[in-house]
Short mmCIF file of C-alpha atoms and ligand atoms in Angstrom, two decimals:
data_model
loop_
_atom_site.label_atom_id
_atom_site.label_comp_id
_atom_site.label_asym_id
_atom_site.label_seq_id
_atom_site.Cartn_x
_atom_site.Cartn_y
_atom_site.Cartn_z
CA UNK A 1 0.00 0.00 0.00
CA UNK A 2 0.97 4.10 0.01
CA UNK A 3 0.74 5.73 3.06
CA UNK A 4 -0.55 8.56 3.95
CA UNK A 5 0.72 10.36 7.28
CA UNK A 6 -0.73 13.79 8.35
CA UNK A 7 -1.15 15.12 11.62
CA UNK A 8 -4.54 15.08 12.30
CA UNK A 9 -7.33 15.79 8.85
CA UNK A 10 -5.53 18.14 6.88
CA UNK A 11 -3.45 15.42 4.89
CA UNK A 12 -6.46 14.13 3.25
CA UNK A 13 -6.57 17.09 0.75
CA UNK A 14 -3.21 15.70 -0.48
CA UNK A 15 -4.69 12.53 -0.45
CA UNK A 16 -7.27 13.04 -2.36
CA UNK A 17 -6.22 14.76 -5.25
CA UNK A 18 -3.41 11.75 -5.06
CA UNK A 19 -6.18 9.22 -5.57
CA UNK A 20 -8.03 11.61 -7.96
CA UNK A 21 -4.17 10.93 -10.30
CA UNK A 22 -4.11 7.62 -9.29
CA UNK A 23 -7.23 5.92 -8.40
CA UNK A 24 -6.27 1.94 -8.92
CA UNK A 25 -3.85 2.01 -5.96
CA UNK A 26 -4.10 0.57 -2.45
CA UNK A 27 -4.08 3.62 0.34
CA UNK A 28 -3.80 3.64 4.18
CA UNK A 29 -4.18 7.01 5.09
CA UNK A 30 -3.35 7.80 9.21
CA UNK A 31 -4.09 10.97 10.73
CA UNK A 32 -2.83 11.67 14.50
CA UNK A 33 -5.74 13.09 15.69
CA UNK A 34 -5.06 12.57 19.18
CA UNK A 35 -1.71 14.61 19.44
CA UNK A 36 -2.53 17.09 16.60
CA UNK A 37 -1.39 19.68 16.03
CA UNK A 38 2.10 19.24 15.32
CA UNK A 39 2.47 22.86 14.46
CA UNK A 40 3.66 24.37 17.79
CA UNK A 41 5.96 21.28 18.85
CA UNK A 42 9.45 20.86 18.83
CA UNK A 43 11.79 18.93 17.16
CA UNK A 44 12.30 15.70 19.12
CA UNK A 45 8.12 15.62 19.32
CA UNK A 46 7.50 15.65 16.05
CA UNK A 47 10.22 13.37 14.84
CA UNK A 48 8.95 10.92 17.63
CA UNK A 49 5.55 11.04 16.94
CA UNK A 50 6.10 10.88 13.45
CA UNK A 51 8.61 7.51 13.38
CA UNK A 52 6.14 6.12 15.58
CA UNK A 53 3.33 6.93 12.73
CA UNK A 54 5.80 5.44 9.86
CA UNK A 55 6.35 2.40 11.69
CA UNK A 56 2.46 1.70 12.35
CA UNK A 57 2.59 2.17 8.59
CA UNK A 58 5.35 0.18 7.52
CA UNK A 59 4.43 -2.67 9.81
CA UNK A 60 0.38 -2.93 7.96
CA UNK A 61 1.81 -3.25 4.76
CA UNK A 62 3.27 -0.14 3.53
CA UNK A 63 6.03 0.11 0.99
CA UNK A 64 5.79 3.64 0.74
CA UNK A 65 4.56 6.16 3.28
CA UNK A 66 4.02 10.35 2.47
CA UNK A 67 4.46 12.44 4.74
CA UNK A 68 1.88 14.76 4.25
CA UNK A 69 2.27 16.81 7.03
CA UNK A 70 4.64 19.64 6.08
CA UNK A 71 5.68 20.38 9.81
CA UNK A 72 6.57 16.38 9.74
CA UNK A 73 8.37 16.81 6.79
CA UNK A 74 10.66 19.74 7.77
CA UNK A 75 11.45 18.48 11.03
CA UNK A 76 11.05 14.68 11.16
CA UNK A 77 11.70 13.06 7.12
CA UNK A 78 15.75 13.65 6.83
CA UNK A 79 16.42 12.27 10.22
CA UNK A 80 14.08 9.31 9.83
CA UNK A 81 15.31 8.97 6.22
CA UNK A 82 19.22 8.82 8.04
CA UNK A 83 19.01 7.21 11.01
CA UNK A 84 15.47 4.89 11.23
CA UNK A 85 14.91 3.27 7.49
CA UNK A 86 17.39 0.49 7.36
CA UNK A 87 15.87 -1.17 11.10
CA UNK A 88 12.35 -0.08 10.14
CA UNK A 89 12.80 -2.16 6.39
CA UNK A 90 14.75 -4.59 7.98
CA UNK A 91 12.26 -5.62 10.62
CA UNK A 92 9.34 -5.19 8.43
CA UNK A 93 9.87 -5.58 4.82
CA UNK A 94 13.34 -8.03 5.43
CA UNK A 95 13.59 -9.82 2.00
CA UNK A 96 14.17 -5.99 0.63
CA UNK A 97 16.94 -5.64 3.46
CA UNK A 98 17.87 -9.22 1.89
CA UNK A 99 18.30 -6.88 -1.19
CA UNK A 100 19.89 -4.08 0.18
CA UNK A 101 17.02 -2.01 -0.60
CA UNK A 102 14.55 0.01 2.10
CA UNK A 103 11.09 1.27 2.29
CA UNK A 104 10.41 4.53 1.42
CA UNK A 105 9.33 7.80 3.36
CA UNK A 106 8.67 10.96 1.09
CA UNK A 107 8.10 14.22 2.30
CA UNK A 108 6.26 16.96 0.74
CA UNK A 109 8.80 20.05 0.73
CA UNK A 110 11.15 19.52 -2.29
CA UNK A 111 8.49 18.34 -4.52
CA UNK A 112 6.92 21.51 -3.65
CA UNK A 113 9.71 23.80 -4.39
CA UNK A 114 11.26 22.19 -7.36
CA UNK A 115 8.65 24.41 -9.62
CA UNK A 116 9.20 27.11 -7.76
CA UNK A 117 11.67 28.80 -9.77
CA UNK A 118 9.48 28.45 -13.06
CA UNK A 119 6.36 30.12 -11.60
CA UNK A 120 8.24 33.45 -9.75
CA UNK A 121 9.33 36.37 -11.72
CA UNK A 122 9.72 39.13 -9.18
CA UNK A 123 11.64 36.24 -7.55
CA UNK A 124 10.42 37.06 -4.26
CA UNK A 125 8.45 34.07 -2.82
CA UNK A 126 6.24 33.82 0.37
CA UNK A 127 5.87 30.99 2.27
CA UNK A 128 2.69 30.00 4.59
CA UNK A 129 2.92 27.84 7.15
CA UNK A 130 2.93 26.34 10.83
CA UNK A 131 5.21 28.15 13.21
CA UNK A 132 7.00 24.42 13.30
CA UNK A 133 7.42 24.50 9.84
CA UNK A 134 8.78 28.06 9.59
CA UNK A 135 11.45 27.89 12.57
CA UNK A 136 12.63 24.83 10.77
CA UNK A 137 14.17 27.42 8.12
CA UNK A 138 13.15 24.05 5.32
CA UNK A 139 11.84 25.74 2.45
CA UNK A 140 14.29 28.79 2.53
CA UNK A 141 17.14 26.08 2.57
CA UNK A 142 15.46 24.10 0.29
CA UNK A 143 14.85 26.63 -2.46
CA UNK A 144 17.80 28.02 -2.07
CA UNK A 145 19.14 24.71 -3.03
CA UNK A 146 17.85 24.70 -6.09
CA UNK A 147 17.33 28.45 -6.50
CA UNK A 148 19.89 30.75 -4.96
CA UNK A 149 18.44 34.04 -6.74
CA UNK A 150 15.02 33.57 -4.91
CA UNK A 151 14.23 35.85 -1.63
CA UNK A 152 12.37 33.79 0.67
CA UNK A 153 9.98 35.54 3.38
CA UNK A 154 8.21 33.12 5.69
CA UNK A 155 5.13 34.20 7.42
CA UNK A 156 3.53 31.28 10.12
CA UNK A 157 0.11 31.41 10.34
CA UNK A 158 -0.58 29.86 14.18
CA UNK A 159 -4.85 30.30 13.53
CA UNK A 160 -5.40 28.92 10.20
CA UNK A 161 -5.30 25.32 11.30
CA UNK A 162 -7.90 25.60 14.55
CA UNK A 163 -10.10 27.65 12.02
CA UNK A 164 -10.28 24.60 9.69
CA UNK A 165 -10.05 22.17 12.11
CA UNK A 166 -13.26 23.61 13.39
CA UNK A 167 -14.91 23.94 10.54
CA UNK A 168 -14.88 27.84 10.70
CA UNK A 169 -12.95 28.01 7.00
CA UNK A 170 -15.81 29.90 5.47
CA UNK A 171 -16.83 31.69 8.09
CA UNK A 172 -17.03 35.94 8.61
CA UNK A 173 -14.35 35.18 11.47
CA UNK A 174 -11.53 33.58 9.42
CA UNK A 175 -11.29 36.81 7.54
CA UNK A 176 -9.65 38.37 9.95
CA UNK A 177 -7.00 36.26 10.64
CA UNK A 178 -6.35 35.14 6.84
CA UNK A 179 -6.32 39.07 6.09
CA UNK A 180 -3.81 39.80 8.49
CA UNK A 181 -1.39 36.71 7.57
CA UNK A 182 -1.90 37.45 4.00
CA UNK A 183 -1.32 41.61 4.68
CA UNK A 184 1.31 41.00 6.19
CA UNK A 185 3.78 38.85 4.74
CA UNK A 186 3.20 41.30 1.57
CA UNK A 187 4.01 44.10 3.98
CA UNK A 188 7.06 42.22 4.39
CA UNK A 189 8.31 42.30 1.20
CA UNK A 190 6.04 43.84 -1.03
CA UNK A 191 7.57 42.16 -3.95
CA UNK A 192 6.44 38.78 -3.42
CA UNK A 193 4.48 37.32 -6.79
CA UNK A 194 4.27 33.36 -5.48
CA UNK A 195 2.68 32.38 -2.02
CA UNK A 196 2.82 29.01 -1.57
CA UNK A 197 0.50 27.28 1.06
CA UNK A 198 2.93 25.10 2.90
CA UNK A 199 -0.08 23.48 5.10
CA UNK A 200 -2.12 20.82 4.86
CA UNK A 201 -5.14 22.53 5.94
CA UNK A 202 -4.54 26.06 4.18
CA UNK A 203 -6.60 24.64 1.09
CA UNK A 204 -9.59 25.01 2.79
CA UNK A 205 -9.03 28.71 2.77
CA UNK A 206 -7.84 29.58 -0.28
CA UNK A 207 -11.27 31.39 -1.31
CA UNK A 208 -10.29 34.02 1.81
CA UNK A 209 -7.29 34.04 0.83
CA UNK A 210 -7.27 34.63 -3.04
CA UNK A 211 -9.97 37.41 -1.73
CA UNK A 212 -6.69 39.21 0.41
CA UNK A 213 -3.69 38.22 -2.35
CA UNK A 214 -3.64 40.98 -4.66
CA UNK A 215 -4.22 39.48 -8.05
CA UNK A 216 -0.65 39.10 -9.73
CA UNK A 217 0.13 37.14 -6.54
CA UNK A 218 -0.01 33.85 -7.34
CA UNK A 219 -1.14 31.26 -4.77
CA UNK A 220 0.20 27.76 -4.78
CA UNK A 221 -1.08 24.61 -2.86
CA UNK A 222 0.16 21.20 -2.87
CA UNK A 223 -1.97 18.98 -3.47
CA UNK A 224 -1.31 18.63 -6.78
CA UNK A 225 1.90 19.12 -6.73
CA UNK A 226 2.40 15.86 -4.20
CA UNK A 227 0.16 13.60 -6.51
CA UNK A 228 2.42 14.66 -9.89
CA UNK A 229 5.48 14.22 -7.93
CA UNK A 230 4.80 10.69 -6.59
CA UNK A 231 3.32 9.66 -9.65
CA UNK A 232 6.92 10.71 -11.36
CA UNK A 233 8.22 8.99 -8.63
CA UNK A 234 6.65 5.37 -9.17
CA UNK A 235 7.56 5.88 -12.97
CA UNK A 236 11.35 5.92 -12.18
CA UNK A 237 10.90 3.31 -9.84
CA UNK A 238 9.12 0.02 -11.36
CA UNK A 239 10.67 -1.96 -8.66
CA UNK A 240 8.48 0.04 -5.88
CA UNK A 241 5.61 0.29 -7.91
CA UNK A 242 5.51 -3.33 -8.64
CA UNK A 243 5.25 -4.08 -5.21
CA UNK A 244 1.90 -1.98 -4.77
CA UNK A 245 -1.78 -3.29 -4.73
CA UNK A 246 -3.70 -1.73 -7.42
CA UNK A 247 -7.56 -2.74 -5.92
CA UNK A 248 -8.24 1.28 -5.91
CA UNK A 249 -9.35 0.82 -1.56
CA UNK A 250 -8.62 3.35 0.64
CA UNK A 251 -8.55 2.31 4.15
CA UNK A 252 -8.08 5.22 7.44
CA UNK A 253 -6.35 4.64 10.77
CA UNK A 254 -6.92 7.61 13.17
CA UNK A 255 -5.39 7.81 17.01
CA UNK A 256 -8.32 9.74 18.07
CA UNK A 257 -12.27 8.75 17.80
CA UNK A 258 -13.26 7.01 14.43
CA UNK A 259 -16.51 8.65 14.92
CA UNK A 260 -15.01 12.34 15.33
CA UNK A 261 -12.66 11.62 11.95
CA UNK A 262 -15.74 10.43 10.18
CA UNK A 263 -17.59 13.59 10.55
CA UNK A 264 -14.35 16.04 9.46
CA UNK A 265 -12.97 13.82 6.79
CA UNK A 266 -15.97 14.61 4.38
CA UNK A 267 -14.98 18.40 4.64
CA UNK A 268 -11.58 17.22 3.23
CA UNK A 269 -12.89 14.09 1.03
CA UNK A 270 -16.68 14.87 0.20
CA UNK A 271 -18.28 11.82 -1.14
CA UNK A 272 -16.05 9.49 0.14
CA UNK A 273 -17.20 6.22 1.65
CA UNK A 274 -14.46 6.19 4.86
CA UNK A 275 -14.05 3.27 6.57
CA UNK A 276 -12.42 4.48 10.32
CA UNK A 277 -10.13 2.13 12.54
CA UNK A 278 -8.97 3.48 15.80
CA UNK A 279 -4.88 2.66 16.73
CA UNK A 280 -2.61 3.64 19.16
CA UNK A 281 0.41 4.40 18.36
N1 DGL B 301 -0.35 18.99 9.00
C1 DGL B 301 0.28 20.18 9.50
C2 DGL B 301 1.19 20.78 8.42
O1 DGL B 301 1.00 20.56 7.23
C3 DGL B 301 -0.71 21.19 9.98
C4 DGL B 301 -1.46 20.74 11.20
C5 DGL B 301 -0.58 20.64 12.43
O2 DGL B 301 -0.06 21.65 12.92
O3 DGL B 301 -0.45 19.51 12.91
O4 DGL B 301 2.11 21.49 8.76
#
């Protein structure tokens, strides 16, 4: 199966316009509703909580496993990647050990950036996110990777995820708070032309917030991003992709009540039939 690791909701978006690219695979999708958010927590949290997530993954069948949590991803993917992958494959997935190959973890930040350079022409880009993911400094170091030119301003928006967690996304209140984020990143640097929406959840505002952007800034989830990129991915390599069912189920694991999930899952998946299994991890 793929994996699909977020936080708490906010990762289905990715999922789902993954599925909507590739609809014959097999998905487990697990959402740490119990301990979400990640946002505000440190390092050695999130990278806990997270390898803790992967390995619940790994060890029902996962050869892959996305992190779509981009506070996961800047603070928890290179040291898992380093230090946790060769036990982790080894205990679950040995006849690939056998091979000197391991499972896979993916994170969502340098697919994200990689286009980066093609859509900016002021090249000044903003960047949206949990205060996790901003303190991390990833997407700065990451574009500047690949992108040296490109002046990076990072705004976090601490609000945005309660608002959609609570279903207030379309609601007179978030207005004020995506205003003010949105204000004031561009007060930052006024010459920003590319936002991009390194959140999970900040999808769910993006009609509040295309209403503050002034309109040569462009705005730029992931979602789609994610699905193009891992779809790449499995193209280069057959030997992963072989390995994956193709029965088009999607199956959900949530650390907090099934029930609860059920009910905000079809703000992020509408007309989904979600089948709910509580875990601990
Ligand atoms: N999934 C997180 C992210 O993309 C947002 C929610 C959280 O703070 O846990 O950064």
């Amino acid at each position: 199966m793929i994996g699909v690791f977020d936080s708490g909701y906010g990762g289905l978006s990715v999922l789902r316009q993954i599925r909507n690219l590739m609809p014959e695979y097999d998905y487990l999708y697990l959402g740490d509703n119990a301990r979400a958010p990640y946002g505000p927590r440190s390092f050695d949290v999130v990278y806990r909580y997270t390898l803790e997530a992967v390995e619940a993954l790994f060890s029902r069948g996962c050869e892959i496993v996305i992190l779509a949590c981009n506070t996961a991803s800047a603070k928890a993917l290179r040291t898992i990647q380093r230090n946790d992958l060769e036990r982790l494959t080894a205990q679950y997935a040995p006849e690939l050990a056998d091979q000197g190959r391991t499972l896979r973890v993916l994170g969502v930040i340098i697919p994200t950036v990689e286009g980066i350079g093609d859509l900016t022409t002021s090249r000044h880009v903003g960047v949206l996110a949990t205060q996790g993911t901003i303190n991390s400094g990833s997407y700065e170091l990451e574009i500047h990777k690949l992108w040296p030119d490109i002046v990076v301003t990072g705004q976090a928006c601490p609000m945005w995820v309660p608002l959609v967690e609570n279903c207030e996304f379309d609601s007179p209140g978030a207005d004020y708070f995506v205003k003010k984020r949105v204000e004031g990143i561009l007060r930052t640097d006024p010459a920003i032309d590319t936002l991009i929406l390194a959140c999970t959840h900040y999808p769910l505002l993006m009609n509040k917030i295309v209403k503050y952007a002034p309109a040569g800034v462009r705005i730029v989830p992931q979602g789609d991003i994610i699905a193009q990129a891992l779809c790449d991915y499995l193209q280069r390599h057959p030997e992963i992709d072989e390995r994956l069912g193709k029965n088009g189920h999607a199956h959900f694991l949530t650390t907090e009540e099934p029930t609860k999930f059920y009910e905000s899952a079809t703000i992020f998946i509408p007309h989904t039939n979600v089948e709910v299994e509580q875990i601990q991890l």
